[in-house]
Short mmCIF file of C-alpha atoms in Angstrom, two decimals:
data_model
loop_
_atom_site.label_atom_id
_atom_site.label_comp_id
_atom_site.label_asym_id
_atom_site.label_seq_id
_atom_site.Cartn_x
_atom_site.Cartn_y
_atom_site.Cartn_z
CA UNK A 1 5.36 160.36 101.70
CA UNK A 2 7.06 162.81 104.05
CA UNK A 3 4.87 164.75 106.48
CA UNK A 4 6.49 168.18 106.21
CA UNK A 5 5.20 171.76 106.23
CA UNK A 6 5.87 173.94 103.16
CA UNK A 7 9.58 174.49 102.63
CA UNK A 8 9.04 178.28 102.62
CA UNK A 9 7.97 178.20 106.29
CA UNK A 10 11.11 176.36 107.29
CA UNK A 11 13.32 178.65 105.22
CA UNK A 12 11.77 181.74 106.85
CA UNK A 13 12.18 180.27 110.34
CA UNK A 14 15.83 179.44 109.69
CA UNK A 15 16.47 183.02 108.54
CA UNK A 16 14.67 184.61 111.51
CA UNK A 17 16.51 182.30 113.92
CA UNK A 18 19.83 183.36 112.41
CA UNK A 19 19.15 187.09 112.55
CA UNK A 20 16.97 187.15 115.69
CA UNK A 21 14.94 189.76 113.83
CA UNK A 22 11.87 189.72 111.62
CA UNK A 23 13.05 192.91 109.88
CA UNK A 24 16.52 191.63 108.98
CA UNK A 25 15.12 188.26 107.89
CA UNK A 26 12.63 190.04 105.62
CA UNK A 27 15.47 192.07 104.05
CA UNK A 28 17.57 188.92 103.49
CA UNK A 29 14.62 187.12 101.87
CA UNK A 30 13.50 190.21 99.92
CA UNK A 31 9.96 190.04 101.32
CA UNK A 32 7.94 192.19 103.72
CA UNK A 33 8.06 191.87 107.49
CA UNK A 34 4.37 191.01 107.41
CA UNK A 35 5.06 188.05 105.12
CA UNK A 36 7.75 186.78 107.52
CA UNK A 37 5.40 187.15 110.50
CA UNK A 38 2.66 185.20 108.72
CA UNK A 39 5.02 182.34 107.81
CA UNK A 40 6.26 182.06 111.41
CA UNK A 41 2.71 182.12 112.78
CA UNK A 42 1.63 179.39 110.34
CA UNK A 43 4.64 177.24 111.29
CA UNK A 44 3.88 177.68 115.00
CA UNK A 45 0.26 176.67 114.37
CA UNK A 46 1.45 173.61 112.42
CA UNK A 47 3.78 172.57 115.26
CA UNK A 48 1.45 173.63 118.06
CA UNK A 49 4.25 175.44 119.89
CA UNK A 50 5.83 178.89 120.12
CA UNK A 51 9.20 179.31 118.47
CA UNK A 52 10.07 182.89 119.47
CA UNK A 53 9.60 185.19 122.43
CA UNK A 54 9.63 188.97 122.37
CA UNK A 55 11.68 190.35 125.25
CA UNK A 56 12.90 193.85 126.17
CA UNK A 57 16.24 192.88 124.64
CA UNK A 58 14.64 191.74 121.39
CA UNK A 59 13.59 188.46 119.79
CA UNK A 60 14.75 185.21 121.40
CA UNK A 61 14.19 181.55 120.59
CA UNK A 62 12.07 179.38 122.84
CA UNK A 63 13.45 176.06 123.99
CA UNK A 64 11.70 174.33 121.09
CA UNK A 65 12.95 176.95 118.65
CA UNK A 66 16.52 176.56 119.91
CA UNK A 67 16.27 172.80 119.41
CA UNK A 68 14.87 173.13 115.88
CA UNK A 69 17.10 175.88 114.46
CA UNK A 70 20.45 174.03 114.20
CA UNK A 71 18.83 170.95 112.63
CA UNK A 72 17.15 173.06 109.96
CA UNK A 73 20.36 175.01 109.31
CA UNK A 74 22.26 171.76 108.80
CA UNK A 75 19.50 170.38 106.54
CA UNK A 76 19.56 173.46 104.30
CA UNK A 77 23.37 173.30 104.16
CA UNK A 78 23.19 169.67 103.02
CA UNK A 79 20.58 170.50 100.38
CA UNK A 80 22.74 173.32 99.04
CA UNK A 81 25.82 171.10 98.85
CA UNK A 82 23.85 168.35 97.07
CA UNK A 83 22.46 170.74 94.48
CA UNK A 84 25.83 172.36 93.82
CA UNK A 85 27.39 168.93 93.35
CA UNK A 86 25.11 168.04 90.45
CA UNK A 87 24.63 171.45 88.89
CA UNK A 88 26.53 172.02 85.62
CA UNK A 89 28.42 175.33 86.02
CA UNK A 90 26.73 178.23 84.19
CA UNK A 91 24.21 175.96 82.43
CA UNK A 92 21.12 176.89 84.42
CA UNK A 93 21.54 180.60 83.81
CA UNK A 94 22.95 180.48 80.28
CA UNK A 95 20.42 182.00 77.89
CA UNK A 96 20.78 180.78 74.32
CA UNK A 97 19.22 183.01 71.66
CA UNK A 98 18.93 182.52 67.89
CA UNK A 99 18.68 185.90 66.15
CA UNK A 100 19.09 187.44 62.68
CA UNK A 101 22.68 188.71 62.33
CA UNK A 102 21.84 192.34 61.53
CA UNK A 103 19.24 192.56 64.31
CA UNK A 104 21.75 191.09 66.74
CA UNK A 105 24.46 193.53 65.69
CA UNK A 106 22.45 196.71 65.20
CA UNK A 107 19.54 196.42 67.63
CA UNK A 108 20.50 193.97 70.37
CA UNK A 109 24.21 194.70 70.87
CA UNK A 110 23.85 198.44 71.64
CA UNK A 111 21.17 197.64 74.25
CA UNK A 112 22.69 194.57 75.90
CA UNK A 113 24.44 196.58 78.59
CA UNK A 114 21.12 197.39 80.27
CA UNK A 115 20.08 193.72 80.28
CA UNK A 116 23.40 192.54 81.72
CA UNK A 117 23.34 195.24 84.39
CA UNK A 118 19.82 194.23 85.40
CA UNK A 119 20.50 190.47 85.32
CA UNK A 120 24.22 189.88 86.01
CA UNK A 121 23.56 186.20 86.84
CA UNK A 122 22.50 185.42 83.25
CA UNK A 123 25.16 184.49 80.71
CA UNK A 124 24.11 185.12 77.12
CA UNK A 125 24.88 183.11 74.00
CA UNK A 126 23.65 184.78 70.80
CA UNK A 127 23.97 182.96 67.48
CA UNK A 128 22.63 183.51 63.98
CA UNK A 129 22.88 179.86 62.88
CA UNK A 130 20.88 176.93 64.21
CA UNK A 131 22.62 173.60 64.56
CA UNK A 132 20.05 170.87 64.06
CA UNK A 133 21.74 168.62 66.60
CA UNK A 134 21.62 171.30 69.32
CA UNK A 135 18.29 172.91 68.46
CA UNK A 136 16.81 171.76 71.77
CA UNK A 137 19.36 173.79 73.69
CA UNK A 138 18.02 177.08 72.32
CA UNK A 139 15.89 179.02 74.78
CA UNK A 140 14.22 181.41 72.35
CA UNK A 141 14.41 182.80 68.83
CA UNK A 142 14.11 186.26 67.33
CA UNK A 143 12.57 185.82 63.90
CA UNK A 144 12.09 188.19 60.99
CA UNK A 145 8.75 187.45 59.38
CA UNK A 146 5.17 188.28 58.50
CA UNK A 147 3.17 186.40 61.13
CA UNK A 148 3.17 184.34 64.29
CA UNK A 149 4.90 180.98 64.30
CA UNK A 150 2.89 177.83 64.97
CA UNK A 151 3.38 175.32 67.81
CA UNK A 152 5.10 177.75 70.17
CA UNK A 153 4.58 181.01 72.02
CA UNK A 154 5.07 183.67 69.36
CA UNK A 155 4.67 187.40 69.93
CA UNK A 156 5.39 190.47 67.83
CA UNK A 157 8.16 192.65 69.26
CA UNK A 158 8.20 195.46 66.71
CA UNK A 159 7.20 196.15 63.12
CA UNK A 160 9.71 197.43 60.60
CA UNK A 161 9.60 201.17 59.88
CA UNK A 162 10.98 201.62 56.37
CA UNK A 163 12.47 204.85 55.05
CA UNK A 164 14.40 205.53 51.84
CA UNK A 165 17.93 206.75 52.55
CA UNK A 166 21.09 207.73 50.73
CA UNK A 167 24.60 208.91 51.43
CA UNK A 168 24.97 212.71 51.83
CA UNK A 169 27.33 212.51 48.84
CA UNK A 170 24.33 211.84 46.58
CA UNK A 171 22.43 214.96 47.68
CA UNK A 172 23.03 217.72 45.12
CA UNK A 173 23.02 221.15 46.82
CA UNK A 174 20.75 219.80 49.49
CA UNK A 175 18.30 218.20 47.07
CA UNK A 176 17.58 214.47 47.42
CA UNK A 177 18.86 212.18 44.65
CA UNK A 178 16.61 211.15 41.79
CA UNK A 179 15.44 207.56 42.20
CA UNK A 180 16.19 206.71 38.56
CA UNK A 181 19.70 208.16 38.72
CA UNK A 182 21.22 205.59 41.09
CA UNK A 183 21.01 201.82 41.63
CA UNK A 184 18.28 200.60 43.95
CA UNK A 185 19.69 198.27 46.61
CA UNK A 186 17.68 195.17 47.53
CA UNK A 187 17.75 192.66 50.40
CA UNK A 188 17.24 188.94 49.90
CA UNK A 189 15.36 186.96 52.54
CA UNK A 190 15.25 183.17 52.27
CA UNK A 191 16.42 183.49 48.67
CA UNK A 192 13.76 186.00 47.63
CA UNK A 193 13.93 189.75 47.23
CA UNK A 194 11.94 191.65 49.86
CA UNK A 195 9.43 194.01 48.26
CA UNK A 196 10.40 196.97 50.41
CA UNK A 197 10.98 199.22 47.41
CA UNK A 198 7.60 198.32 45.89
CA UNK A 199 5.82 199.06 49.19
CA UNK A 200 7.63 202.37 49.64
CA UNK A 201 7.00 203.53 46.06
CA UNK A 202 3.31 202.64 46.41
CA UNK A 203 3.06 204.63 49.65
CA UNK A 204 4.76 207.56 47.89
CA UNK A 205 2.46 207.31 44.89
CA UNK A 206 5.54 207.16 42.65
CA UNK A 207 5.29 205.61 39.22
CA UNK A 208 7.90 205.40 36.51
CA UNK A 209 10.50 203.81 38.79
CA UNK A 210 11.58 200.26 37.98
CA UNK A 211 11.59 198.59 41.40
CA UNK A 212 12.98 195.38 39.89
CA UNK A 213 16.25 197.03 38.84
CA UNK A 214 19.31 197.42 40.99
CA UNK A 215 21.64 195.28 43.10
CA UNK A 216 20.74 192.38 45.40
CA UNK A 217 22.49 191.53 48.67
CA UNK A 218 22.12 188.58 51.01
CA UNK A 219 22.29 190.64 54.24
CA UNK A 220 20.99 193.99 55.38
CA UNK A 221 24.46 194.95 56.61
CA UNK A 222 25.77 194.68 53.03
CA UNK A 223 23.00 197.00 51.87
CA UNK A 224 23.77 199.49 54.65
CA UNK A 225 27.50 199.57 53.92
CA UNK A 226 26.92 199.99 50.20
CA UNK A 227 24.50 202.85 50.88
CA UNK A 228 26.99 204.52 53.22
CA UNK A 229 29.60 204.37 50.44
CA UNK A 230 27.23 206.07 47.99
CA UNK A 231 26.77 202.92 45.93
CA UNK A 232 23.00 203.28 45.65
CA UNK A 233 19.69 204.07 47.35
CA UNK A 234 18.04 201.81 49.90
CA UNK A 235 14.79 201.39 51.79
CA UNK A 236 15.80 200.31 55.30
CA UNK A 237 14.13 199.80 58.65
CA UNK A 238 15.08 202.99 60.51
CA UNK A 239 15.54 200.97 63.73
CA UNK A 240 18.53 199.29 62.10
CA UNK A 241 20.25 202.57 61.16
CA UNK A 242 19.66 204.72 64.24
CA UNK A 243 23.35 205.63 64.58
CA UNK A 244 23.73 206.53 60.91
CA UNK A 245 20.64 208.75 60.94
CA UNK A 246 21.78 210.44 64.14
CA UNK A 247 25.29 211.10 62.80
CA UNK A 248 24.05 212.21 59.37
CA UNK A 249 26.04 209.56 57.53
CA UNK A 250 22.72 208.49 56.00
CA UNK A 251 19.96 210.95 55.10
CA UNK A 252 16.26 210.30 54.42
CA UNK A 253 15.27 210.97 50.82
CA UNK A 254 11.81 211.93 52.11
CA UNK A 255 10.20 211.81 55.55
CA UNK A 256 7.72 209.16 54.37
CA UNK A 257 7.82 206.07 56.59
CA UNK A 258 6.17 202.74 55.74
CA UNK A 259 5.21 200.43 58.60
CA UNK A 260 5.57 196.68 58.01
CA UNK A 261 4.48 194.31 56.70
CA UNK A 262 7.47 192.49 58.17
CA UNK A 263 8.40 192.57 61.83
CA UNK A 264 10.56 190.93 64.46
CA UNK A 265 8.94 188.16 66.50
CA UNK A 266 9.93 186.44 69.71
CA UNK A 267 9.36 182.67 69.52
CA UNK A 268 9.59 180.53 72.66
CA UNK A 269 9.16 176.76 72.65
CA UNK A 270 6.52 175.46 75.05
CA UNK A 271 9.06 173.65 77.22
CA UNK A 272 11.07 176.87 77.66
CA UNK A 273 8.13 179.17 78.37
CA UNK A 274 8.08 180.25 82.01
CA UNK A 275 11.77 179.61 82.74
CA UNK A 276 12.98 182.54 84.83
CA UNK A 277 15.85 183.44 82.48
CA UNK A 278 13.53 183.34 79.45
CA UNK A 279 10.84 185.33 81.25
CA UNK A 280 13.38 187.99 82.21
CA UNK A 281 14.60 188.31 78.63
CA UNK A 282 11.01 188.40 77.36
CA UNK A 283 10.05 191.18 79.80
CA UNK A 284 13.19 193.16 79.00
CA UNK A 285 12.61 192.86 75.24
CA UNK A 286 9.03 194.10 75.57
CA UNK A 287 10.07 197.04 77.73
CA UNK A 288 12.97 197.95 75.44
CA UNK A 289 11.09 197.48 72.16
CA UNK A 290 8.16 199.59 73.38
CA UNK A 291 9.63 202.28 75.66
#
């Protein structure tokens, strides 16, 4: 077993020796000057010698410091070359995400610029299909569902906020369309129709509307495009149609908004939890989902 001081001490010494300045070393290491001073003091106590002298012309190395500095510089250079030789290019910082297609297109894509600007060293791979053979390569998953997933870290990002919308073409002299006068558009999830219309009608206290009638679609994007074309009425999570509501290409039938019961969850496998790239994405998601 090697008898070495903590690597951080040696790294700080090598940086101070290069710059001949505690201030510039602190800036290069992105720490405070006090932290640099403490590391140097601890290293000097470990060695039992002084490594630097303060002179009127600034910081200088002692004889022992001058002897140590080039050896440490060479050692760190060798470590860097060894690590670069075995590192697979882009693999360490490639973040692989499994996400629902509509969420990826309508929520994630418009916001990705801020993530990439904040973390330019992370390369993203976003997919909506999981390959069983490569499932272990995924770093995290965005999941549409009712509750936490088991056997992993699972946290709620945001609940759905459902509103009933229609194309402006279906509003007659400014009046919202009658629910029984147009097809109700439905979304299938895992082969079953989501009960978003039933929940919305119950919140409205509306009876006499057949929530089982209408047209089914396999994706939310299909529902949105059909609604935009005036092909029917839809209850949609307003977070998925922000642009359409802002532009007026879709209009709320009423201001009533129904929260949940479905939401979007972030699932992280135990062996991926704590990885810096995953932690950064997790922090960014939480900040962006809850501004």
